């Protein structure tokens, strides 16, 4: 009987890495002769959820996750925890290490939630940079659907047009009680109005589990009300999470009153602490910092736009990985302040690599084998959907040839976009956003930037690949 493996995959956004990692693990397990069941926790919810029977019978367990997952089902199991990216790059190694119990962690039996607050259970309290990043990205991933829906509806309100009254432009959505008015309320007031609160709430939830949710939510609402913006929301979430974490650890009650702690004591005390700190300590400095950043980005001249565009291209070197997500989160934060240029530039940086690779496999077909040319076709579709991960198979096989082209092509597209003043009010969607009026203010310019950046990417990659193939021939 073959050995059995169970795994969970979950990336930050739950769009691409989650499924690419699952496929990689399934393929690797098949090569090793193992039976595997993979639970995908993607943006649309949990797919192929593991049963208790599958977990109980598993000889190895792998968590390839970039955000927190519920560990309670795995009590008593030895679990190997790796990032989603690591699961894609070395799935075979991950499975073999899990099977050999190398680098695994035993999930304690009993109450896993309580274990979360123990010294030996989790390293949350250590507040390491990687741990904090993981919590912040958990908030970003939950916030993303709200920003997408709110941003698109906010842009859609302009599709109803305007009139000129007494020399002033009056938009249709300003007429209270009208259809465009309600669309504006749904998108701008309630949709985008909740983004900071949701970000903060799920950062806190990632740190302290459910008890951190309420203080995180209220802290985020306060951050929004005092104009502390995206940065304030992150700080509120971290503050709420760690305050709740330590209060839960320090406050010990008799068993008869233990039920009061999660329902009354923790929400009350942590919310009070977070609220007062936000108002008296964090609020004003962060609001000033947010205003300064907004002013700086709004007033960038030609040279400043060039520098920002180059930075965007270079920081996308990991093709949708952790560093790219930081840049993406920054662009989303700017949406809340009404600065939409960085979002267009960042989106182009994410679309250029896969589309550029698709072009590279078409321009010089002899450089690529049949599987790579087929991957190029898939990459084109992924790129049009703003899924950068379509370029990862090429970068994994030929990093020195592919990554320079992707970074330079993305930088060219981003610089052009910023210089042309192109703006995007929605954080995801790629080419499909072109179908929605006013989401992208200059559709022709956006397509031009995408085309030029992708062609530059393809030409550089093909040039470097030609040098590699020629070198291989000489060596042979």
Tab-separated table of C-alpha atoms in Angstrom:
chain	number	residue	atom	x	y	z
A	1	UNK	CA	0.000	0.000	0.000
A	2	UNK	CA	1.383	3.403	-0.976
A	3	UNK	CA	2.093	5.978	1.669
A	4	UNK	CA	-0.367	8.817	2.085
A	5	UNK	CA	0.247	12.558	2.176
A	6	UNK	CA	-2.147	15.385	2.977
A	7	UNK	CA	-1.393	19.038	2.342
A	8	UNK	CA	-2.890	22.498	2.561
A	9	UNK	CA	-1.920	25.236	0.126
A	10	UNK	CA	-2.817	28.870	0.686
A	11	UNK	CA	-1.138	31.958	-0.745
A	12	UNK	CA	-1.775	35.577	0.198
A	13	UNK	CA	-4.351	36.407	-2.444
A	14	UNK	CA	-5.576	32.864	-3.014
A	15	UNK	CA	-5.568	33.327	-6.779
A	16	UNK	CA	-2.565	31.671	-8.410
A	17	UNK	CA	0.155	30.393	-6.055
A	18	UNK	CA	-2.405	28.333	-4.122
A	19	UNK	CA	-3.287	26.221	-7.155
A	20	UNK	CA	0.180	26.130	-8.686
A	21	UNK	CA	1.558	24.800	-5.413
A	22	UNK	CA	-1.198	22.188	-5.159
A	23	UNK	CA	-0.450	20.983	-8.686
A	24	UNK	CA	3.283	20.847	-7.962
A	25	UNK	CA	2.730	18.779	-4.804
A	26	UNK	CA	0.351	16.429	-6.599
A	27	UNK	CA	2.833	15.886	-9.426
A	28	UNK	CA	5.720	15.312	-7.011
A	29	UNK	CA	3.709	12.836	-4.939
A	30	UNK	CA	2.791	10.951	-8.096
A	31	UNK	CA	6.465	10.691	-9.062
A	32	UNK	CA	7.280	9.353	-5.591
A	33	UNK	CA	4.457	6.829	-5.737
A	34	UNK	CA	2.522	8.417	-2.872
A	35	UNK	CA	-1.197	9.033	-2.569
A	36	UNK	CA	-1.895	12.711	-1.871
A	37	UNK	CA	-4.889	14.858	-1.019
A	38	UNK	CA	-4.450	18.636	-1.211
A	39	UNK	CA	-6.831	21.154	0.332
A	40	UNK	CA	-6.765	24.487	-1.518
A	41	UNK	CA	-7.714	27.538	0.557
A	42	UNK	CA	-8.167	30.038	-2.249
A	43	UNK	CA	-9.929	33.336	-2.739
A	44	UNK	CA	-13.218	31.596	-3.528
A	45	UNK	CA	-13.115	29.494	-0.360
A	46	UNK	CA	-11.839	26.071	0.623
A	47	UNK	CA	-11.710	23.463	-2.128
A	48	UNK	CA	-11.183	19.706	-1.686
A	49	UNK	CA	-11.401	20.033	2.088
A	50	UNK	CA	-9.508	17.287	3.879
A	51	UNK	CA	-11.634	14.813	5.801
A	52	UNK	CA	-10.768	13.658	9.297
A	53	UNK	CA	-10.233	10.167	7.889
A	54	UNK	CA	-7.698	11.416	5.330
A	55	UNK	CA	-5.838	13.344	8.016
A	56	UNK	CA	-5.839	10.399	10.422
A	57	UNK	CA	-4.455	8.029	7.782
A	58	UNK	CA	-1.774	10.425	6.524
A	59	UNK	CA	1.870	9.434	6.857
A	60	UNK	CA	3.005	12.999	6.169
A	61	UNK	CA	1.440	16.451	6.416
A	62	UNK	CA	2.579	19.559	4.530
A	63	UNK	CA	1.367	23.121	5.062
A	64	UNK	CA	2.481	25.210	2.071
A	65	UNK	CA	0.889	28.408	3.298
A	66	UNK	CA	1.600	32.121	3.406
A	67	UNK	CA	-1.105	32.864	5.962
A	68	UNK	CA	-2.518	31.320	9.106
A	69	UNK	CA	-4.574	28.139	8.834
A	70	UNK	CA	-6.709	26.275	11.348
A	71	UNK	CA	-4.439	23.628	12.876
A	72	UNK	CA	-7.005	22.060	15.205
A	73	UNK	CA	-7.769	19.172	12.816
A	74	UNK	CA	-4.117	18.118	12.836
A	75	UNK	CA	-3.632	17.667	16.589
A	76	UNK	CA	-1.083	14.931	17.199
A	77	UNK	CA	0.365	15.131	13.681
A	78	UNK	CA	3.887	16.125	12.637
A	79	UNK	CA	3.537	18.962	10.135
A	80	UNK	CA	6.105	20.439	7.764
A	81	UNK	CA	5.441	24.151	7.280
A	82	UNK	CA	6.828	25.878	4.182
A	83	UNK	CA	5.839	28.895	2.137
A	84	UNK	CA	3.669	28.503	-0.925
A	85	UNK	CA	6.583	29.605	-3.090
A	86	UNK	CA	8.827	26.930	-1.563
A	87	UNK	CA	6.164	24.342	-2.291
A	88	UNK	CA	6.177	25.358	-5.948
A	89	UNK	CA	9.966	25.367	-6.307
A	90	UNK	CA	10.745	22.145	-4.412
A	91	UNK	CA	7.573	20.084	-3.884
A	92	UNK	CA	9.441	16.784	-3.909
A	93	UNK	CA	11.820	17.961	-1.204
A	94	UNK	CA	8.927	19.194	0.938
A	95	UNK	CA	7.154	15.838	0.758
A	96	UNK	CA	10.336	13.883	1.456
A	97	UNK	CA	11.182	16.051	4.477
A	98	UNK	CA	7.648	15.676	5.823
A	99	UNK	CA	7.827	11.911	5.372
A	100	UNK	CA	11.237	11.743	7.098
A	101	UNK	CA	10.088	14.092	9.909
A	102	UNK	CA	12.863	16.564	9.113
A	103	UNK	CA	11.987	20.097	10.186
A	104	UNK	CA	8.453	19.127	11.145
A	105	UNK	CA	6.463	20.530	14.050
A	106	UNK	CA	4.196	18.441	16.261
A	107	UNK	CA	0.713	19.935	16.567
A	108	UNK	CA	-0.126	19.579	20.253
A	109	UNK	CA	-3.149	17.567	21.210
A	110	UNK	CA	-5.966	19.365	22.966
A	111	UNK	CA	-6.999	22.973	22.521
A	112	UNK	CA	-4.942	24.354	19.651
A	113	UNK	CA	-6.345	27.831	20.207
A	114	UNK	CA	-5.033	27.835	23.759
A	115	UNK	CA	-1.734	26.532	22.432
A	116	UNK	CA	-1.499	29.609	20.279
A	117	UNK	CA	-0.890	31.665	23.399
A	118	UNK	CA	1.701	29.388	24.964
A	119	UNK	CA	5.431	30.021	24.807
A	120	UNK	CA	6.166	26.736	23.083
A	121	UNK	CA	3.162	26.727	20.780
A	122	UNK	CA	3.715	29.600	18.342
A	123	UNK	CA	6.363	32.192	17.681
A	124	UNK	CA	3.852	35.022	17.254
A	125	UNK	CA	5.007	36.829	20.358
A	126	UNK	CA	8.522	36.995	18.958
A	127	UNK	CA	7.253	39.608	16.510
A	128	UNK	CA	9.867	38.722	13.915
A	129	UNK	CA	9.741	40.581	10.627
A	130	UNK	CA	8.643	37.479	8.720
A	131	UNK	CA	5.871	36.784	11.212
A	132	UNK	CA	4.585	40.357	11.121
A	133	UNK	CA	4.668	40.318	7.327
A	134	UNK	CA	2.560	37.152	7.315
A	135	UNK	CA	-0.044	38.773	9.584
A	136	UNK	CA	-0.182	41.923	7.455
A	137	UNK	CA	-0.591	39.895	4.277
A	138	UNK	CA	-3.461	37.992	5.894
A	139	UNK	CA	-5.205	41.333	6.333
A	140	UNK	CA	-4.425	42.378	2.769
A	141	UNK	CA	-5.809	39.133	1.332
A	142	UNK	CA	-9.128	39.600	3.154
A	143	UNK	CA	-9.275	43.273	2.219
A	144	UNK	CA	-8.656	42.672	-1.483
A	145	UNK	CA	-12.223	41.629	-2.507
A	146	UNK	CA	-13.630	44.721	-0.799
A	147	UNK	CA	-11.199	47.006	-2.607
A	148	UNK	CA	-11.945	45.344	-5.946
A	149	UNK	CA	-15.721	45.637	-5.556
A	150	UNK	CA	-15.595	49.105	-4.024
A	151	UNK	CA	-13.070	50.441	-6.523
A	152	UNK	CA	-14.951	49.226	-9.583
A	153	UNK	CA	-18.311	50.505	-8.312
A	154	UNK	CA	-16.726	53.836	-7.428
A	155	UNK	CA	-15.391	54.149	-10.971
A	156	UNK	CA	-18.688	52.978	-12.456
A	157	UNK	CA	-20.550	55.915	-10.922
A	158	UNK	CA	-18.869	58.221	-13.447
A	159	UNK	CA	-20.356	56.238	-16.338
A	160	UNK	CA	-23.700	57.987	-15.752
A	161	UNK	CA	-22.250	61.264	-16.951
A	162	UNK	CA	-22.584	64.841	-15.757
A	163	UNK	CA	-24.194	68.168	-16.546
A	164	UNK	CA	-22.930	71.730	-16.367
A	165	UNK	CA	-24.936	73.975	-14.071
A	166	UNK	CA	-23.940	77.619	-13.629
A	167	UNK	CA	-20.519	76.794	-15.010
A	168	UNK	CA	-19.967	73.928	-12.555
A	169	UNK	CA	-19.796	70.209	-13.357
A	170	UNK	CA	-22.507	68.257	-11.537
A	171	UNK	CA	-22.127	64.482	-11.674
A	172	UNK	CA	-25.194	62.272	-11.908
A	173	UNK	CA	-24.213	60.404	-8.736
A	174	UNK	CA	-24.532	63.626	-6.747
A	175	UNK	CA	-28.325	63.542	-7.173
A	176	UNK	CA	-29.484	61.965	-3.922
A	177	UNK	CA	-31.880	59.062	-4.390
A	178	UNK	CA	-30.818	58.282	-7.973
A	179	UNK	CA	-29.348	54.960	-9.165
A	180	UNK	CA	-25.824	56.377	-9.648
A	181	UNK	CA	-26.057	57.924	-6.170
A	182	UNK	CA	-26.720	54.532	-4.596
A	183	UNK	CA	-23.975	52.907	-6.661
A	184	UNK	CA	-21.620	55.586	-5.355
A	185	UNK	CA	-22.760	54.978	-1.785
A	186	UNK	CA	-22.245	51.226	-2.099
A	187	UNK	CA	-18.817	51.512	-3.709
A	188	UNK	CA	-17.195	54.607	-2.247
A	189	UNK	CA	-18.898	55.162	1.101
A	190	UNK	CA	-19.418	51.613	2.306
A	191	UNK	CA	-17.094	49.533	0.116
A	192	UNK	CA	-13.876	51.533	0.177
A	193	UNK	CA	-14.938	53.004	3.503
A	194	UNK	CA	-14.561	49.555	5.090
A	195	UNK	CA	-11.233	48.573	3.564
A	196	UNK	CA	-9.023	49.873	6.390
A	197	UNK	CA	-11.240	48.333	9.075
A	198	UNK	CA	-11.227	44.933	7.361
A	199	UNK	CA	-7.453	45.102	6.889
A	200	UNK	CA	-6.920	45.864	10.557
A	201	UNK	CA	-9.443	43.284	11.780
A	202	UNK	CA	-7.879	40.377	9.922
A	203	UNK	CA	-4.336	41.359	10.862
A	204	UNK	CA	-5.423	41.186	14.490
A	205	UNK	CA	-7.320	37.955	13.854
A	206	UNK	CA	-4.187	36.381	12.385
A	207	UNK	CA	-2.187	37.286	15.492
A	208	UNK	CA	-4.674	36.608	18.285
A	209	UNK	CA	-7.361	34.525	16.603
A	210	UNK	CA	-11.019	35.474	17.052
A	211	UNK	CA	-10.545	37.574	20.243
A	212	UNK	CA	-8.421	40.015	18.229
A	213	UNK	CA	-11.044	40.619	15.558
A	214	UNK	CA	-13.224	43.176	17.377
A	215	UNK	CA	-10.436	45.467	18.639
A	216	UNK	CA	-8.820	45.213	15.217
A	217	UNK	CA	-12.054	46.186	13.476
A	218	UNK	CA	-12.675	49.151	15.770
A	219	UNK	CA	-9.034	50.221	15.596
A	220	UNK	CA	-9.258	50.179	11.804
A	221	UNK	CA	-12.424	52.273	11.835
A	222	UNK	CA	-10.646	54.795	14.047
A	223	UNK	CA	-7.642	54.812	11.695
A	224	UNK	CA	-9.951	55.639	8.814
A	225	UNK	CA	-11.779	58.358	10.715
A	226	UNK	CA	-8.582	60.179	11.728
A	227	UNK	CA	-7.127	59.964	8.178
A	228	UNK	CA	-4.337	57.615	9.262
A	229	UNK	CA	-4.997	55.559	6.142
A	230	UNK	CA	-3.416	52.262	5.162
A	231	UNK	CA	-0.433	52.680	7.479
A	232	UNK	CA	-2.718	53.469	10.403
A	233	UNK	CA	-4.801	50.389	9.625
A	234	UNK	CA	-1.730	48.159	9.693
A	235	UNK	CA	-0.580	49.639	13.005
A	236	UNK	CA	-4.066	49.311	14.493
A	237	UNK	CA	-4.232	45.654	13.472
A	238	UNK	CA	-0.805	44.828	14.869
A	239	UNK	CA	-1.554	46.712	18.072
A	240	UNK	CA	-4.925	45.024	18.530
A	241	UNK	CA	-3.499	41.592	17.820
A	242	UNK	CA	-0.563	41.762	20.190
A	243	UNK	CA	-2.482	43.535	22.962
A	244	UNK	CA	-5.136	40.819	22.813
A	245	UNK	CA	-2.498	38.097	22.598
A	246	UNK	CA	-0.767	39.218	25.784
A	247	UNK	CA	-3.964	40.002	27.670
A	248	UNK	CA	-5.230	36.519	26.908
A	249	UNK	CA	-1.984	35.075	28.200
A	250	UNK	CA	-1.769	37.180	31.353
A	251	UNK	CA	-5.397	37.170	32.470
A	252	UNK	CA	-6.170	33.933	34.260
A	253	UNK	CA	-9.666	33.327	35.628
A	254	UNK	CA	-11.208	30.538	37.697
A	255	UNK	CA	-12.877	27.877	35.532
A	256	UNK	CA	-16.323	29.118	36.560
A	257	UNK	CA	-15.617	32.526	34.978
A	258	UNK	CA	-13.430	31.417	32.062
A	259	UNK	CA	-16.261	31.958	29.594
A	260	UNK	CA	-16.263	35.688	30.354
A	261	UNK	CA	-12.760	36.207	29.009
A	262	UNK	CA	-13.369	35.832	25.247
A	263	UNK	CA	-16.851	37.375	25.339
A	264	UNK	CA	-16.439	40.310	27.724
A	265	UNK	CA	-13.008	40.910	29.205
A	266	UNK	CA	-10.726	40.612	26.158
A	267	UNK	CA	-12.882	42.624	23.723
A	268	UNK	CA	-13.522	45.339	26.307
A	269	UNK	CA	-9.955	45.829	27.527
A	270	UNK	CA	-8.200	45.406	24.192
A	271	UNK	CA	-10.641	47.684	22.365
A	272	UNK	CA	-10.207	50.371	25.021
A	273	UNK	CA	-6.411	50.156	24.887
A	274	UNK	CA	-6.275	50.146	21.085
A	275	UNK	CA	-8.755	53.002	20.756
A	276	UNK	CA	-6.967	55.264	23.219
A	277	UNK	CA	-3.537	54.546	21.724
A	278	UNK	CA	-4.844	55.282	18.230
A	279	UNK	CA	-6.310	58.613	19.317
A	280	UNK	CA	-3.586	59.829	21.678
A	281	UNK	CA	-0.371	58.259	20.339
A	282	UNK	CA	-0.526	56.850	16.820
A	283	UNK	CA	-3.182	58.898	15.090
A	284	UNK	CA	-1.647	62.315	14.490
A	285	UNK	CA	1.898	61.237	13.463
A	286	UNK	CA	0.605	58.551	11.098
A	287	UNK	CA	-1.999	60.884	9.613
A	288	UNK	CA	0.751	63.434	8.936
A	289	UNK	CA	2.968	60.739	7.404
A	290	UNK	CA	0.128	59.517	5.177
A	291	UNK	CA	-0.606	63.068	4.050
A	292	UNK	CA	3.087	63.641	3.283
A	293	UNK	CA	3.338	60.459	1.192
A	294	UNK	CA	0.148	61.343	-0.668
A	295	UNK	CA	1.411	64.841	-1.378
A	296	UNK	CA	4.776	63.519	-2.564
A	297	UNK	CA	3.255	61.007	-4.973
A	298	UNK	CA	0.727	63.523	-6.262
A	299	UNK	CA	3.452	66.039	-7.087
A	300	UNK	CA	6.069	63.756	-8.659
A	301	UNK	CA	7.763	65.310	-11.687
A	302	UNK	CA	9.326	63.520	-14.641
A	303	UNK	CA	12.457	62.363	-12.837
A	304	UNK	CA	10.475	61.245	-9.804
A	305	UNK	CA	8.128	59.197	-11.963
A	306	UNK	CA	11.074	57.541	-13.682
A	307	UNK	CA	12.617	56.562	-10.345
A	308	UNK	CA	9.300	55.238	-9.005
A	309	UNK	CA	8.663	53.273	-12.198
A	310	UNK	CA	12.110	51.688	-12.139
A	311	UNK	CA	11.621	50.728	-8.497
A	312	UNK	CA	8.283	49.109	-9.341
A	313	UNK	CA	9.865	47.034	-12.093
A	314	UNK	CA	12.851	45.936	-10.032
A	315	UNK	CA	10.768	45.055	-6.976
A	316	UNK	CA	8.671	42.676	-9.064
A	317	UNK	CA	11.680	40.360	-9.405
A	318	UNK	CA	9.931	37.587	-7.449
A	319	UNK	CA	6.975	37.517	-9.873
A	320	UNK	CA	4.078	37.824	-7.480
A	321	UNK	CA	5.973	36.671	-4.393
A	322	UNK	CA	6.438	38.347	-1.031
A	323	UNK	CA	8.277	41.465	-2.245
A	324	UNK	CA	5.790	41.985	-5.068
A	325	UNK	CA	2.969	41.727	-2.544
A	326	UNK	CA	4.532	44.522	-0.461
A	327	UNK	CA	4.608	46.762	-3.534
A	328	UNK	CA	1.048	45.749	-4.362
A	329	UNK	CA	-0.105	46.535	-0.820
A	330	UNK	CA	1.520	49.968	-1.096
A	331	UNK	CA	-0.411	50.672	-4.314
A	332	UNK	CA	-3.667	49.564	-2.684
A	333	UNK	CA	-2.956	51.884	0.227
A	334	UNK	CA	-2.611	54.768	-2.197
A	335	UNK	CA	-6.085	54.048	-3.596
A	336	UNK	CA	-7.515	54.999	-0.217
A	337	UNK	CA	-5.852	58.414	-0.473
A	338	UNK	CA	-7.073	59.090	-4.006
A	339	UNK	CA	-3.699	58.508	-5.691
A	340	UNK	CA	-4.313	56.041	-8.535
A	341	UNK	CA	-1.131	56.258	-10.618
A	342	UNK	CA	0.909	53.696	-8.636
A	343	UNK	CA	-1.865	51.110	-8.996
A	344	UNK	CA	-1.734	51.317	-12.788
A	345	UNK	CA	2.069	51.086	-12.744
A	346	UNK	CA	2.106	48.114	-10.382
A	347	UNK	CA	-0.572	46.302	-12.375
A	348	UNK	CA	1.486	46.720	-15.535
A	349	UNK	CA	4.548	45.349	-13.733
A	350	UNK	CA	2.515	42.269	-12.898
A	351	UNK	CA	1.080	41.800	-16.393
A	352	UNK	CA	4.260	42.304	-18.425
A	353	UNK	CA	6.247	39.191	-17.312
A	354	UNK	CA	3.742	36.486	-18.360
A	355	UNK	CA	2.699	38.309	-21.538
A	356	UNK	CA	6.357	38.999	-22.324
A	357	UNK	CA	7.181	35.307	-21.923
A	358	UNK	CA	4.287	34.386	-24.190
A	359	UNK	CA	5.699	36.728	-26.844
A	360	UNK	CA	9.197	35.349	-26.317
A	361	UNK	CA	8.017	31.831	-27.134
A	362	UNK	CA	6.353	33.157	-30.302
A	363	UNK	CA	9.136	35.418	-31.570
A	364	UNK	CA	11.869	32.761	-31.388
A	365	UNK	CA	10.084	29.435	-31.268
A	366	UNK	CA	13.278	27.445	-31.859
A	367	UNK	CA	14.611	28.503	-28.443
A	368	UNK	CA	11.798	26.737	-26.623
A	369	UNK	CA	10.547	23.160	-26.511
A	370	UNK	CA	6.923	22.142	-27.064
A	371	UNK	CA	6.019	22.209	-23.359
A	372	UNK	CA	7.492	25.691	-22.952
A	373	UNK	CA	5.604	26.990	-25.966
A	374	UNK	CA	2.396	25.566	-24.500
A	375	UNK	CA	3.240	27.236	-21.185
A	376	UNK	CA	3.644	30.482	-23.101
A	377	UNK	CA	0.071	30.270	-24.351
A	378	UNK	CA	-1.201	29.769	-20.805
A	379	UNK	CA	1.021	32.601	-19.567
A	380	UNK	CA	-0.599	35.009	-22.032
A	381	UNK	CA	-4.045	34.371	-20.562
A	382	UNK	CA	-2.733	34.640	-17.011
A	383	UNK	CA	-0.949	37.883	-17.824
A	384	UNK	CA	-4.095	39.416	-19.277
A	385	UNK	CA	-5.789	38.533	-15.986
A	386	UNK	CA	-2.981	40.190	-13.944
A	387	UNK	CA	-1.679	36.877	-12.636
A	388	UNK	CA	2.084	37.309	-12.686
A	389	UNK	CA	2.730	33.731	-11.642
A	390	UNK	CA	2.318	32.617	-15.251
A	391	UNK	CA	5.979	33.537	-15.755
A	392	UNK	CA	7.240	31.444	-12.834
A	393	UNK	CA	7.808	28.172	-14.767
A	394	UNK	CA	10.149	30.021	-17.131
A	395	UNK	CA	11.937	31.873	-14.323
A	396	UNK	CA	12.433	28.609	-12.448
A	397	UNK	CA	14.074	26.954	-15.467
A	398	UNK	CA	16.064	29.954	-16.740
A	399	UNK	CA	16.335	32.558	-13.946
A	400	UNK	CA	19.361	34.419	-15.357
A	401	UNK	CA	17.685	34.842	-18.727
A	402	UNK	CA	14.062	35.429	-17.704
A	403	UNK	CA	14.230	37.646	-14.610
A	404	UNK	CA	16.245	40.523	-16.162
A	405	UNK	CA	13.788	40.737	-19.049
A	406	UNK	CA	10.777	40.668	-16.734
A	407	UNK	CA	12.173	43.375	-14.468
A	408	UNK	CA	13.315	45.680	-17.270
A	409	UNK	CA	10.115	45.207	-19.265
A	410	UNK	CA	8.008	45.897	-16.188
A	411	UNK	CA	10.066	48.978	-15.353
A	412	UNK	CA	9.651	50.343	-18.899
A	413	UNK	CA	5.877	49.876	-18.734
A	414	UNK	CA	5.666	51.425	-15.250
A	415	UNK	CA	7.778	54.462	-16.177
A	416	UNK	CA	5.707	55.093	-19.294
A	417	UNK	CA	2.481	54.746	-17.311
A	418	UNK	CA	3.539	57.215	-14.632
A	419	UNK	CA	4.839	59.733	-17.172
A	420	UNK	CA	1.572	59.509	-19.124
A	421	UNK	CA	-0.496	60.010	-15.968
A	422	UNK	CA	-2.378	56.723	-16.338
A	423	UNK	CA	-4.578	55.897	-13.350
A	424	UNK	CA	-6.411	52.755	-12.253
A	425	UNK	CA	-9.063	52.795	-9.525
A	426	UNK	CA	-9.385	49.009	-9.085
A	427	UNK	CA	-6.636	46.782	-7.672
A	428	UNK	CA	-7.197	43.684	-9.801
A	429	UNK	CA	-8.656	42.482	-13.067
A	430	UNK	CA	-6.036	43.223	-15.700
A	431	UNK	CA	-7.428	43.524	-19.224
A	432	UNK	CA	-10.958	42.822	-18.010
A	433	UNK	CA	-10.981	46.244	-16.356
A	434	UNK	CA	-10.974	47.775	-19.831
A	435	UNK	CA	-14.595	46.657	-20.182
A	436	UNK	CA	-15.695	48.807	-17.233
A	437	UNK	CA	-16.016	52.549	-17.905
A	438	UNK	CA	-13.663	54.929	-16.080
A	439	UNK	CA	-11.712	52.308	-14.124
A	440	UNK	CA	-8.637	53.126	-16.245
A	441	UNK	CA	-8.517	56.756	-17.324
A	442	UNK	CA	-6.421	56.239	-20.472
A	443	UNK	CA	-7.131	52.863	-22.061
A	444	UNK	CA	-5.042	53.525	-25.169
A	445	UNK	CA	-2.073	54.603	-23.086
A	446	UNK	CA	-2.442	51.585	-20.797
A	447	UNK	CA	-2.421	49.184	-23.755
A	448	UNK	CA	0.573	50.984	-25.273
A	449	UNK	CA	2.552	50.675	-22.032
A	450	UNK	CA	1.629	46.999	-21.761
A	451	UNK	CA	2.631	46.301	-25.356
A	452	UNK	CA	5.964	48.131	-25.174
A	453	UNK	CA	6.898	46.609	-21.815
A	454	UNK	CA	5.982	43.090	-22.971
A	455	UNK	CA	7.945	43.438	-26.222
A	456	UNK	CA	10.999	44.724	-24.341
A	457	UNK	CA	10.699	41.792	-21.953
A	458	UNK	CA	10.404	39.282	-24.812
A	459	UNK	CA	13.350	40.689	-26.778
A	460	UNK	CA	15.652	40.708	-23.750
A	461	UNK	CA	14.678	37.166	-22.758
A	462	UNK	CA	15.112	35.841	-26.295
A	463	UNK	CA	18.455	37.615	-26.616
A	464	UNK	CA	19.759	36.108	-23.384
A	465	UNK	CA	18.324	32.700	-24.268
A	466	UNK	CA	20.088	32.827	-27.649
A	467	UNK	CA	23.376	33.468	-25.859
A	468	UNK	CA	22.677	30.551	-23.529
A	469	UNK	CA	21.832	28.159	-26.378
A	470	UNK	CA	24.944	29.184	-28.314
A	471	UNK	CA	27.082	28.655	-25.222
A	472	UNK	CA	25.521	25.216	-24.714
A	473	UNK	CA	26.331	24.280	-28.326
A	474	UNK	CA	29.972	25.333	-27.903
A	475	UNK	CA	30.236	23.385	-24.649
A	476	UNK	CA	28.784	20.304	-26.340
